[in-house]
PDB file of C-alpha atoms and ligand atoms in Angstrom:
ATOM      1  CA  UNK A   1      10.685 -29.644   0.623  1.00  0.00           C
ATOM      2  CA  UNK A   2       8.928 -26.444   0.971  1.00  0.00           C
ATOM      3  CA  UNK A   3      10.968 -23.456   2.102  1.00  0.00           C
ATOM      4  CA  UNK A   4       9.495 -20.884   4.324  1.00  0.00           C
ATOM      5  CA  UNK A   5       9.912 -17.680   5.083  1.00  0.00           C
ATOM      6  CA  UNK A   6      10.672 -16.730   8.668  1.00  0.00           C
ATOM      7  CA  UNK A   7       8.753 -13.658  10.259  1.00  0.00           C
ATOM      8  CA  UNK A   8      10.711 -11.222  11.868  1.00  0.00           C
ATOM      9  CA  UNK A   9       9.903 -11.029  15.652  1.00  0.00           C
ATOM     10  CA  UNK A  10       7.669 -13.488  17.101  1.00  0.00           C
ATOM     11  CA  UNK A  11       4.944 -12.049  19.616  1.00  0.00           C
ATOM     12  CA  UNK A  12       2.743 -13.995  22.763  1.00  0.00           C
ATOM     13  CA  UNK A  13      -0.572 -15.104  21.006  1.00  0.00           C
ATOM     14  CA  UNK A  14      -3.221 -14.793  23.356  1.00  0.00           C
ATOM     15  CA  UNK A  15      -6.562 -15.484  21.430  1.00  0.00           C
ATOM     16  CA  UNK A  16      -9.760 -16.045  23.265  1.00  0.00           C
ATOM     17  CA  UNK A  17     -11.890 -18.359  21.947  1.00  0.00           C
ATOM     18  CA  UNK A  18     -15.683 -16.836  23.480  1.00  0.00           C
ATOM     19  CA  UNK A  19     -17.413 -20.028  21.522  1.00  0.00           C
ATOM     20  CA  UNK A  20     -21.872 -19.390  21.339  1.00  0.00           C
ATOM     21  CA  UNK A  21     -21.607 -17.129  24.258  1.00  0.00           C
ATOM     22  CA  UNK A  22     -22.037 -13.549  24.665  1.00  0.00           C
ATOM     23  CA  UNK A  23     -25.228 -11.664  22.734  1.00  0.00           C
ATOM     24  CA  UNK A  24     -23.664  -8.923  20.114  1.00  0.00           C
ATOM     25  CA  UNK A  25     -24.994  -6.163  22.773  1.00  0.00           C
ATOM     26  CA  UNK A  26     -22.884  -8.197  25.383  1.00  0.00           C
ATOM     27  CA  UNK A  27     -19.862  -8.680  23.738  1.00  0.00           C
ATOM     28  CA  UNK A  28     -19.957  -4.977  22.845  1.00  0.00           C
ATOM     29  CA  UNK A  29     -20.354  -4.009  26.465  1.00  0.00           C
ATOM     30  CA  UNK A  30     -17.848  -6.887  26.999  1.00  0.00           C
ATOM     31  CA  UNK A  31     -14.965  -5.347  24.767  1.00  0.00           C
ATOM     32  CA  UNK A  32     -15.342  -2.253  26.554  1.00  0.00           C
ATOM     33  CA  UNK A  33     -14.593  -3.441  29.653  1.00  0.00           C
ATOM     34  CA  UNK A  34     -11.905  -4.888  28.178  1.00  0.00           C
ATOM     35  CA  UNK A  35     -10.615  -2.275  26.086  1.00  0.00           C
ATOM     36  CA  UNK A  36     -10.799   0.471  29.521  1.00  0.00           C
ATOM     37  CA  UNK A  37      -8.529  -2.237  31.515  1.00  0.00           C
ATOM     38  CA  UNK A  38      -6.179  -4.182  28.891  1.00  0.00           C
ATOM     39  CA  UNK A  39      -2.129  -2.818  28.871  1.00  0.00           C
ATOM     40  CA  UNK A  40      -1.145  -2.715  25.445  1.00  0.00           C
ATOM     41  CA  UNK A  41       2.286  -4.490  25.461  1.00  0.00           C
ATOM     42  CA  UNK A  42       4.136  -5.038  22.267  1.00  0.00           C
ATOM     43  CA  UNK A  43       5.430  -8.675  22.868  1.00  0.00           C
ATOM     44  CA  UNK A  44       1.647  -9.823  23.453  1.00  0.00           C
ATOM     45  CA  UNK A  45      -1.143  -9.708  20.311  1.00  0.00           C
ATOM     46  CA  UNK A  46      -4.576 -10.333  21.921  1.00  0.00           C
ATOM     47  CA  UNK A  47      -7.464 -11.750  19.469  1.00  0.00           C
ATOM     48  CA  UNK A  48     -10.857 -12.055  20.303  1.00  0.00           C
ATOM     49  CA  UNK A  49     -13.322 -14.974  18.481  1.00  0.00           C
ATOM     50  CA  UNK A  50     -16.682 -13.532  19.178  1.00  0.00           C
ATOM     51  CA  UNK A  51     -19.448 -15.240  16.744  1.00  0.00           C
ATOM     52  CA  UNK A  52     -19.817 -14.443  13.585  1.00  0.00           C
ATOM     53  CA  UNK A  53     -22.881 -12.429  14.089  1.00  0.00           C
ATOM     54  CA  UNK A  54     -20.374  -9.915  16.356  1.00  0.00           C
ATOM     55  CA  UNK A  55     -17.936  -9.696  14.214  1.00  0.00           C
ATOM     56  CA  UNK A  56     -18.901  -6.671  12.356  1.00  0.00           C
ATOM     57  CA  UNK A  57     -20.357  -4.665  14.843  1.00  0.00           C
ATOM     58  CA  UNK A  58     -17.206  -5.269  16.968  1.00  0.00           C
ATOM     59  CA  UNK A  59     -14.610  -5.007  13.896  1.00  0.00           C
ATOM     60  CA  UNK A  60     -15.995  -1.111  14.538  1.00  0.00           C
ATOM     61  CA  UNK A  61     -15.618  -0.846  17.826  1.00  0.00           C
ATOM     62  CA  UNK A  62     -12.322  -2.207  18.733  1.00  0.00           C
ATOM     63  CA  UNK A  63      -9.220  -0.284  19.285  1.00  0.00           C
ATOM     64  CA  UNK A  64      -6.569  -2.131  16.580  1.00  0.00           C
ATOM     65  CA  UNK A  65      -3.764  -1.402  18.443  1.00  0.00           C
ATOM     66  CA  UNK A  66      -5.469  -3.669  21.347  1.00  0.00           C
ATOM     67  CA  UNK A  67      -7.149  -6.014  19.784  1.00  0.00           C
ATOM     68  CA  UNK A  68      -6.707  -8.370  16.747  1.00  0.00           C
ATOM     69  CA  UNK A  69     -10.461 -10.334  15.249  1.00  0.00           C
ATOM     70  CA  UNK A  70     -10.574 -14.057  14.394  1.00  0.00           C
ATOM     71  CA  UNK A  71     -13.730 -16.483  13.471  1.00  0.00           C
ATOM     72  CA  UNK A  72     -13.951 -19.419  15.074  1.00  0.00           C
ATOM     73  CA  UNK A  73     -14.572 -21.123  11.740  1.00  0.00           C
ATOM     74  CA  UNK A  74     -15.360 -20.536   8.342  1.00  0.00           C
ATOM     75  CA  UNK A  75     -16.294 -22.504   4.706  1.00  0.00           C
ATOM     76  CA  UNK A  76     -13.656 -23.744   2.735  1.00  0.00           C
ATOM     77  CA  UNK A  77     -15.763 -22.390  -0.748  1.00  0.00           C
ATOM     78  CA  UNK A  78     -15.103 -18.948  -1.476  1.00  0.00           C
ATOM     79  CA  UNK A  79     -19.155 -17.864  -3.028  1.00  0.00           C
ATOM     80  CA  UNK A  80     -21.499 -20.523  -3.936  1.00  0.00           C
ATOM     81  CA  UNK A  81     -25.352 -22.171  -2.707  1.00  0.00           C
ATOM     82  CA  UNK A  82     -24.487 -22.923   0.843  1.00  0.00           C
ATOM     83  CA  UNK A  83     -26.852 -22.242   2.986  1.00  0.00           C
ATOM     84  CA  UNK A  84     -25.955 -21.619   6.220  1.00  0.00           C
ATOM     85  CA  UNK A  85     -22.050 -20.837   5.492  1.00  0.00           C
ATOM     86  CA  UNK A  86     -19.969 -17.905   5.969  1.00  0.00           C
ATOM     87  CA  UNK A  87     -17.122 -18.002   3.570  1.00  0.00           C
ATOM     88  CA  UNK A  88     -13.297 -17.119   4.194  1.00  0.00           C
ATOM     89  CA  UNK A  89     -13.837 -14.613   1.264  1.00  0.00           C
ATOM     90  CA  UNK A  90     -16.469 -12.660   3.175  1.00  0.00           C
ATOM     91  CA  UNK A  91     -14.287 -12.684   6.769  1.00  0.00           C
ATOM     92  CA  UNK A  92     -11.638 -10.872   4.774  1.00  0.00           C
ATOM     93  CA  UNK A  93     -10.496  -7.518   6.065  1.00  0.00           C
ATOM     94  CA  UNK A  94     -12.910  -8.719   8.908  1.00  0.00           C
ATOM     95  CA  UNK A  95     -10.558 -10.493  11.098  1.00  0.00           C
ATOM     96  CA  UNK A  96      -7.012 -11.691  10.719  1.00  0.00           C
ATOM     97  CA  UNK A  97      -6.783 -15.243  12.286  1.00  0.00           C
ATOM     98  CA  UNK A  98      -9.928 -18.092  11.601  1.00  0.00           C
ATOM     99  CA  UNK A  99      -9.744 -20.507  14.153  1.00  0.00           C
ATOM    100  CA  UNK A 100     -10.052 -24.400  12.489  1.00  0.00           C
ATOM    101  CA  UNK A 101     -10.270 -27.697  13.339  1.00  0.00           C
ATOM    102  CA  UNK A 102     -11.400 -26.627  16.778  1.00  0.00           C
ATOM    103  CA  UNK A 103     -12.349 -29.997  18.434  1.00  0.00           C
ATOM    104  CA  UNK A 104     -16.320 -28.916  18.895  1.00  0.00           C
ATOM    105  CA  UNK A 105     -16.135 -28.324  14.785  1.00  0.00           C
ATOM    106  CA  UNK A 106     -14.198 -32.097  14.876  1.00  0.00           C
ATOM    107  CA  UNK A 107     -16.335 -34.123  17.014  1.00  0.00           C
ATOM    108  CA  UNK A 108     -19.900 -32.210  17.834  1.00  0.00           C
ATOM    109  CA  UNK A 109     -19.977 -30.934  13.780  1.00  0.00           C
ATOM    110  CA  UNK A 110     -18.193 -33.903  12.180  1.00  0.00           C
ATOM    111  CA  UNK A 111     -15.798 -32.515  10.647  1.00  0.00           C
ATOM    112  CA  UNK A 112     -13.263 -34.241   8.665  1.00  0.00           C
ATOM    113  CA  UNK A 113      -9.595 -34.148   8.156  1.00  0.00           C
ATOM    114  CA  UNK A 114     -10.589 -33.394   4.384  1.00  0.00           C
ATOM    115  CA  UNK A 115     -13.152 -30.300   5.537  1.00  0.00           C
ATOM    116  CA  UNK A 116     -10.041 -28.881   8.058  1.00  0.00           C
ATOM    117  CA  UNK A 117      -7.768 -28.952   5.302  1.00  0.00           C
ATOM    118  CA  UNK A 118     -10.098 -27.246   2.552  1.00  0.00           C
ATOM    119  CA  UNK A 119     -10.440 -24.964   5.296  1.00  0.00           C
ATOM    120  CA  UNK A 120      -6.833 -24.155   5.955  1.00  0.00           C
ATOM    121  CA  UNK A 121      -6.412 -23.340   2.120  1.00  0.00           C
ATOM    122  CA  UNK A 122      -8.943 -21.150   2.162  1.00  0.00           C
ATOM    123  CA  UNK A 123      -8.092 -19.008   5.060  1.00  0.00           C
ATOM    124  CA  UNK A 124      -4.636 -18.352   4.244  1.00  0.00           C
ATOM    125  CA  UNK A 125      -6.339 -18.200  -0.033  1.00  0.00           C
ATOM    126  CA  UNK A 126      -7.979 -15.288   1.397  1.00  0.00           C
ATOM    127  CA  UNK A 127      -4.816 -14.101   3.477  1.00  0.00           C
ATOM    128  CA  UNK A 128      -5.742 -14.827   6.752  1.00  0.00           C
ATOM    129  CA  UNK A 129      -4.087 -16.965   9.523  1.00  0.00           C
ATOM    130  CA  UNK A 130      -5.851 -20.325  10.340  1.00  0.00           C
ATOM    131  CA  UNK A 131      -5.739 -21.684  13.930  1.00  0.00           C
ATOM    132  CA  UNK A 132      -5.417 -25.635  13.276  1.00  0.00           C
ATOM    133  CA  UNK A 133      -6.105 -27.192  16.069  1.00  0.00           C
ATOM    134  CA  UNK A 134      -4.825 -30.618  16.808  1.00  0.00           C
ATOM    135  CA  UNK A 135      -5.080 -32.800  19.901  1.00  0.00           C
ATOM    136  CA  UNK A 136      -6.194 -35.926  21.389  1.00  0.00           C
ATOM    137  CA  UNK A 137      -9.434 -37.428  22.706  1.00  0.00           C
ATOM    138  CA  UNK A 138      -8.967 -39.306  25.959  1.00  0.00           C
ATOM    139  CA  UNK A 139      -9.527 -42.856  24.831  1.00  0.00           C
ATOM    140  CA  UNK A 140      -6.258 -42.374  22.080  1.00  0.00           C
ATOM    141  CA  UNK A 141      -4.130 -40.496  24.962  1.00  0.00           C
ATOM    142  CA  UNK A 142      -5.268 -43.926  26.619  1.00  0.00           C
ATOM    143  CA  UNK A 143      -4.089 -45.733  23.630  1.00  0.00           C
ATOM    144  CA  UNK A 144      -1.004 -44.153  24.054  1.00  0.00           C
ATOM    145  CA  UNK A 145      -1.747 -42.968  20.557  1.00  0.00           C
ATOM    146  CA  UNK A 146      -1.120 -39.358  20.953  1.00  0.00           C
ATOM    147  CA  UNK A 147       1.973 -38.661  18.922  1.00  0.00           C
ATOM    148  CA  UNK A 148      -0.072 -40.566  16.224  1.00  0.00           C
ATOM    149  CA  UNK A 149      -2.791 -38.241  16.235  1.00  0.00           C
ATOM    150  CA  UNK A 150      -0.873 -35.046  16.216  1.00  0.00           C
ATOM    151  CA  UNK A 151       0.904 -36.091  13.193  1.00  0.00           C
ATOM    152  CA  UNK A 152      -2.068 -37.580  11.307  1.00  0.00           C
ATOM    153  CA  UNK A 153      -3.622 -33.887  12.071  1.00  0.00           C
ATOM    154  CA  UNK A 154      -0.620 -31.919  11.395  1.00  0.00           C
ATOM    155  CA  UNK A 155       0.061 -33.340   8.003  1.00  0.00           C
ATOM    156  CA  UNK A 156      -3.002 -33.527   6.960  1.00  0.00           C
ATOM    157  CA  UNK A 157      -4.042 -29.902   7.779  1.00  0.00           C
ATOM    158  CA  UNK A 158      -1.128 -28.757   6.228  1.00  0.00           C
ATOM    159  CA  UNK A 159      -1.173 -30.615   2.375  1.00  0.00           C
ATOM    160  CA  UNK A 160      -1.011 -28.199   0.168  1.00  0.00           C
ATOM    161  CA  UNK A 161      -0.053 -25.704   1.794  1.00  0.00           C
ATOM    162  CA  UNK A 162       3.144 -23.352   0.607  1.00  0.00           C
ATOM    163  CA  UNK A 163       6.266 -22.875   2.852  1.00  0.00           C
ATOM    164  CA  UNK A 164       5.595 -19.363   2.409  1.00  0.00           C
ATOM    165  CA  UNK A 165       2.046 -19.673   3.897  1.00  0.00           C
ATOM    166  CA  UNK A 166       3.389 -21.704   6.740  1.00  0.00           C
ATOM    167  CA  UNK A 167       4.538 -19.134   8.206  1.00  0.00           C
ATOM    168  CA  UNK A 168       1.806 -17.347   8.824  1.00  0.00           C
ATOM    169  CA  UNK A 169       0.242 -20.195  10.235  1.00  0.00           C
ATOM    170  CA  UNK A 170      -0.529 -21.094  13.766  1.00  0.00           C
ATOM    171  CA  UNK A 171      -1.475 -24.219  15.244  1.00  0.00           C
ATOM    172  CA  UNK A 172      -2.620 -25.276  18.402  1.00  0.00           C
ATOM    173  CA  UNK A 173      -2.452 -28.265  20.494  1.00  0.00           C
ATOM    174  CA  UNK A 174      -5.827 -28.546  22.562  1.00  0.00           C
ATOM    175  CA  UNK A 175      -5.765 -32.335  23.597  1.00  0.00           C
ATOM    176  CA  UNK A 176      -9.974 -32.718  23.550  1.00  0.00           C
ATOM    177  CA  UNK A 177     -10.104 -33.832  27.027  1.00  0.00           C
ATOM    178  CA  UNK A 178      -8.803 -30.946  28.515  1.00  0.00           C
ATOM    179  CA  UNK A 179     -11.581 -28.721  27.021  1.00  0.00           C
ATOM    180  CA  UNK A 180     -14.363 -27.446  28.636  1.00  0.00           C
ATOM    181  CA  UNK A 181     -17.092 -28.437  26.284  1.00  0.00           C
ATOM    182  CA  UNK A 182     -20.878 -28.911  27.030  1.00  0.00           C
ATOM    183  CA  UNK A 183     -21.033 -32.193  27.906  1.00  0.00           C
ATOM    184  CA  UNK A 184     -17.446 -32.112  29.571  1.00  0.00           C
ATOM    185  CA  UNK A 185     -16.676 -29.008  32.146  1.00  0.00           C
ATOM    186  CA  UNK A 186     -13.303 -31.279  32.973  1.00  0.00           C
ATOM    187  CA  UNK A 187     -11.620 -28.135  34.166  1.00  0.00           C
ATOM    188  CA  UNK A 188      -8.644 -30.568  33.802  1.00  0.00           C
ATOM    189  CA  UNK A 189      -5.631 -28.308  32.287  1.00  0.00           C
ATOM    190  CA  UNK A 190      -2.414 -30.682  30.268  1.00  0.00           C
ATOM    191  CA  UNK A 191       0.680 -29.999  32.203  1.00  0.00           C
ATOM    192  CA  UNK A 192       3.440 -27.595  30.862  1.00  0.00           C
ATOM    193  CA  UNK A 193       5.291 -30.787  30.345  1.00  0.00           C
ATOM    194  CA  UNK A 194       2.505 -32.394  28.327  1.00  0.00           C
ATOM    195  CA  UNK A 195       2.444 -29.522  26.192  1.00  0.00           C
ATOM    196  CA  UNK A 196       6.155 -29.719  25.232  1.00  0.00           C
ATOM    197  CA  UNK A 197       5.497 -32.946  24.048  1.00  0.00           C
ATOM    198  CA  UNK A 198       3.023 -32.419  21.930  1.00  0.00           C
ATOM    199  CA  UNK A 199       4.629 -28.716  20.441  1.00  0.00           C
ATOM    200  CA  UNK A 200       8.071 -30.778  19.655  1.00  0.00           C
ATOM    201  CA  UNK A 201       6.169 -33.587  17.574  1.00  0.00           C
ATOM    202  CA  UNK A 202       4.336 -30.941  15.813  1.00  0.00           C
ATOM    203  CA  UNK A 203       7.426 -28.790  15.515  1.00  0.00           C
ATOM    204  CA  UNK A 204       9.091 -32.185  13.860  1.00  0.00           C
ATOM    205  CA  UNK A 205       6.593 -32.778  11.845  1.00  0.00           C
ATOM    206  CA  UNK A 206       6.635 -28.836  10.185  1.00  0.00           C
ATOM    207  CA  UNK A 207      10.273 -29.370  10.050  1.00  0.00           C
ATOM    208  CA  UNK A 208      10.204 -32.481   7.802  1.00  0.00           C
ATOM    209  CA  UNK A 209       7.294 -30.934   5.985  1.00  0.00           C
ATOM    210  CA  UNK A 210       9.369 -27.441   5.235  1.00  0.00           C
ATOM    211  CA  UNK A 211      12.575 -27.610   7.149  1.00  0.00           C
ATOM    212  CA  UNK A 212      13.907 -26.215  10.397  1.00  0.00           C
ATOM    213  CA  UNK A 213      13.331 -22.271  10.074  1.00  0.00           C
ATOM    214  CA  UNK A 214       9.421 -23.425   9.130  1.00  0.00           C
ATOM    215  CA  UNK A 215       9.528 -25.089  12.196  1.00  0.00           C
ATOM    216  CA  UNK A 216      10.323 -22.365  14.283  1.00  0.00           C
ATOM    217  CA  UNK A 217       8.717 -19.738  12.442  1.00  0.00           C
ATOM    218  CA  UNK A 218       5.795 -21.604  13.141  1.00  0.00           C
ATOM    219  CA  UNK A 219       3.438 -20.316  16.182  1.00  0.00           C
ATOM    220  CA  UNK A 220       2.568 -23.434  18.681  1.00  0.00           C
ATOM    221  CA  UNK A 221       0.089 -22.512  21.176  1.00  0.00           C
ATOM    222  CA  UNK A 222      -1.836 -24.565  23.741  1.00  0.00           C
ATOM    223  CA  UNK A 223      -5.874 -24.236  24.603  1.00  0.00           C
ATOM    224  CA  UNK A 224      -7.666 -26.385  27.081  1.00  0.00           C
ATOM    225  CA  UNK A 225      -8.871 -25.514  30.961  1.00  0.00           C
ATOM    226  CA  UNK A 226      -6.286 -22.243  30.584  1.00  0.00           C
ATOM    227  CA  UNK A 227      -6.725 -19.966  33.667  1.00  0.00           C
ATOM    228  CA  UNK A 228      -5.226 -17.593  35.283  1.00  0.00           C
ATOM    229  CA  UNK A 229      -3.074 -19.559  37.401  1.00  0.00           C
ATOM    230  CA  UNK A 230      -1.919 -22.197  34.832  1.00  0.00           C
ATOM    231  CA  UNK A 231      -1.102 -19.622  32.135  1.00  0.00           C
ATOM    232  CA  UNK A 232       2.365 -18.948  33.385  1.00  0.00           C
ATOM    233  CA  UNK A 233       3.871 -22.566  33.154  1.00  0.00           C
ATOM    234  CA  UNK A 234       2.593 -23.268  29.803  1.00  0.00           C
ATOM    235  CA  UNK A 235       4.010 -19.656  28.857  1.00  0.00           C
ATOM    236  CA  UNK A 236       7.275 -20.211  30.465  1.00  0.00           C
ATOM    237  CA  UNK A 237       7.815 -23.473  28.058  1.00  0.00           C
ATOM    238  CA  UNK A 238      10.242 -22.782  25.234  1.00  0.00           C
ATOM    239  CA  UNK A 239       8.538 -23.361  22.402  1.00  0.00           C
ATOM    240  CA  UNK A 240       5.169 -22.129  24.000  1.00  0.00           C
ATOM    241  CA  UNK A 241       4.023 -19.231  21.232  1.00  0.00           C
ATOM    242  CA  UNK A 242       0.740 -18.275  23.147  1.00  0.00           C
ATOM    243  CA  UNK A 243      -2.655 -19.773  24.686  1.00  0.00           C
ATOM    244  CA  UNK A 244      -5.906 -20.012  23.608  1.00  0.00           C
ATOM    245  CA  UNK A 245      -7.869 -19.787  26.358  1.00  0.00           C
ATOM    246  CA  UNK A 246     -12.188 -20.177  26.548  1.00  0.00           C
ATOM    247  CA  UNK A 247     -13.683 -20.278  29.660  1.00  0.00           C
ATOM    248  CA  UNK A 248     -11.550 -18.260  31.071  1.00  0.00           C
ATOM    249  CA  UNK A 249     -12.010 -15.460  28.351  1.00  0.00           C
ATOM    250  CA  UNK A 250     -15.343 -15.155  29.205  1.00  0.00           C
ATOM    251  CA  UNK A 251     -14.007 -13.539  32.792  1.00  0.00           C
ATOM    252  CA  UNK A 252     -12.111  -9.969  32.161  1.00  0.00           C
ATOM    253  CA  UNK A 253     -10.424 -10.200  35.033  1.00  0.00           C
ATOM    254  CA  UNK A 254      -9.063 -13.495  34.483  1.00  0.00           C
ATOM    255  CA  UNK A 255      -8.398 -12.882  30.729  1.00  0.00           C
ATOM    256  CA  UNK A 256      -6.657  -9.782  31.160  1.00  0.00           C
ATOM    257  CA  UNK A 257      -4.420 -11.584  33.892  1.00  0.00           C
ATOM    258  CA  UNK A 258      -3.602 -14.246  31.434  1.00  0.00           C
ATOM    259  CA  UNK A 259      -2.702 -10.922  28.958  1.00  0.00           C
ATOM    260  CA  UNK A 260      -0.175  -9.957  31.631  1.00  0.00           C
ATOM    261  CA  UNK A 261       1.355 -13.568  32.499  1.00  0.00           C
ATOM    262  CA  UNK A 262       1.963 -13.377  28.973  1.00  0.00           C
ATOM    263  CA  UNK A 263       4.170 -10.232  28.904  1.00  0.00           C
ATOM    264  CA  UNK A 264       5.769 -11.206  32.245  1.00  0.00           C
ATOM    265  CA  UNK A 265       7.228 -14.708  30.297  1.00  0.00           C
ATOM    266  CA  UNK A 266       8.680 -12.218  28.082  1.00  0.00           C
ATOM    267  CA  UNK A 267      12.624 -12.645  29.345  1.00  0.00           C
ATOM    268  CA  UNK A 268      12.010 -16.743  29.641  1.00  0.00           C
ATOM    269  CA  UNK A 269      11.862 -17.153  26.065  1.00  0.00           C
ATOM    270  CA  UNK A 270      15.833 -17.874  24.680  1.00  0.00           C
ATOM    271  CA  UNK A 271      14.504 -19.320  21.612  1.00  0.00           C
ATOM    272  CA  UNK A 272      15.407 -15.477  20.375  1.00  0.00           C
ATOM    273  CA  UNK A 273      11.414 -15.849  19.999  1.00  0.00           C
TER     274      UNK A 273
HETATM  275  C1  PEP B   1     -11.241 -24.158  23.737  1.00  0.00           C
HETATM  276  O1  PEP B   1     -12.261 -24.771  23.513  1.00  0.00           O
HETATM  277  O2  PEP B   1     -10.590 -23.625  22.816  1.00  0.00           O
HETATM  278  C2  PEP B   1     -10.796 -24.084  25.111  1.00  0.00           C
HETATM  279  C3  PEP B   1      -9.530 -24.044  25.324  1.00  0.00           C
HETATM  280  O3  PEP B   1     -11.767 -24.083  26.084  1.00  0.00           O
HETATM  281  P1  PEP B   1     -11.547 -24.070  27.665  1.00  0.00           P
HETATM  282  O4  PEP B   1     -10.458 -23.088  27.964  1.00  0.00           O
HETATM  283  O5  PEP B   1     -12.859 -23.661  28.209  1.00  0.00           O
HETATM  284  O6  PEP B   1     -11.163 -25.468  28.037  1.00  0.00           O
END
């Protein structure tokens, strides 16, 4: 087994996931907005995932004490001839969190288990923290094959990597067919009690992986039709680290209610989280 090493004080991870939306002039005008309105609390870190294209110009703007940068993806080479490709290397000191495995990269990009993983390594190679997400489509939630899936994803994003790294790790369980995605606006959000499913199986599966104190060091989050009004039962589940919300990042008045539902769970929490 791999042993971990437990971070101190776990904070709400509220990271919006903008996707292709948003020009680099909009997303500046965008953070602004943002940045005049947001409440800086210390049990909530907020990251924004503009496009890569943003990331630079906004890595300038934003306030750090607000706001936190991730990619929403990355290669898993560090330099090389790939065209196209923006390495982990070159997202250092960039952003701190690369999201991976995002369903869209899964099932519109085809990626594979073995691209996710390369991709885990190298984010956390670089010394950032990868966003693994891990979920179901509808036909294996059909199946009944969820718990399958999550571990199949779960151990395979994590080979290879150290129980120190796991740590810093966070993964998320978006089940596909609760995303909004371009060819399905379901709007349909898991329940809170769906959720704590799926975060115990993963939890079990990081504890036989690295043992218990892995497990809960880990951060489990949950993405997928997150709004305003849902936020506060997934929030208010135990072993609910944060959301990753889309859509509804793309509002500022929504988003920066979701900010808030997440400082409000704050007491709920007895995991000593
Ligand atoms: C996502 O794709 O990460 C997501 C959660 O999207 P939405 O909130 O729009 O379903």
């Amino acid at each position: 087994m791999k042993t971990a090493t437990k971070p101190s004080v776990k904070r709400k991870l509220i990271v919006a996931n903008w996707k292709m939306h948003f020009t680099t002039h909009k997303a500046s005008l965008y953070l602004h907005k943002l940045s005049e309105k947001i409440a800086t609390h210390k049990d909530v870190e907020v990251v924004l995932a503009p496009n890569m294209l943003s990331l630079q110009s906004l890595g300038m703007q934003v306030k750090h004490r607000q706001f936190k940068l991730a990619a929403q993806n990355c290669y898993w080479r560090d330099e090389g001839a790939f065209t196209g490709e923006v390495s982990a290397t070159m997202l250092h000191g960039l952003v701190d969190y690369v999201i991976i495995g995002h369903s869209e990269r899964r099932y519109v990009f085809s990626e594979t288990e073995k691209d996710i993983r390369m991709k885990v390594q190298a984010v956390l190679r670089n010394k950032m923290s990868p966003v693994l997400c891990v979920g179901e489509t509808a036909h294996q939630r059909a199946d009944g094959e969820t718990l399958h899936v999550l571990h199949d994803q779960v151990v395979s994003g994590l080979a290879n990597v150290t129980g120190e790294e796991v740590a810093r790790m966070v993964i998320a369980y978006e089940p596909v067919w609760a995303i909004n995605s371009s060819n399905s606006k379901t709007h349909k959000a898991a329940t809170p009690e769906d959720f704590a499913v799926a975060e115990k199986e993963i939890r079990k599966q990081v504890a036989s992986l690295y043992g218990k104190s892995a497990s809960e060091a880990i951060r489990v989050i949950y993405g997928g039709s997150v709004n305003a009004d849902n936020a506060r039962g997934f929030l208010s589940q135990e072993g609910c680290d944060g959301l990753l919300p889309g859509t509804a990042s793309l509002n500022s008045e929504e988003f920066l209610k979701i900010v808030e539902s997440a400082h409000d769970n704050k007491g709920r929490d007895k995991a000593g989280k």
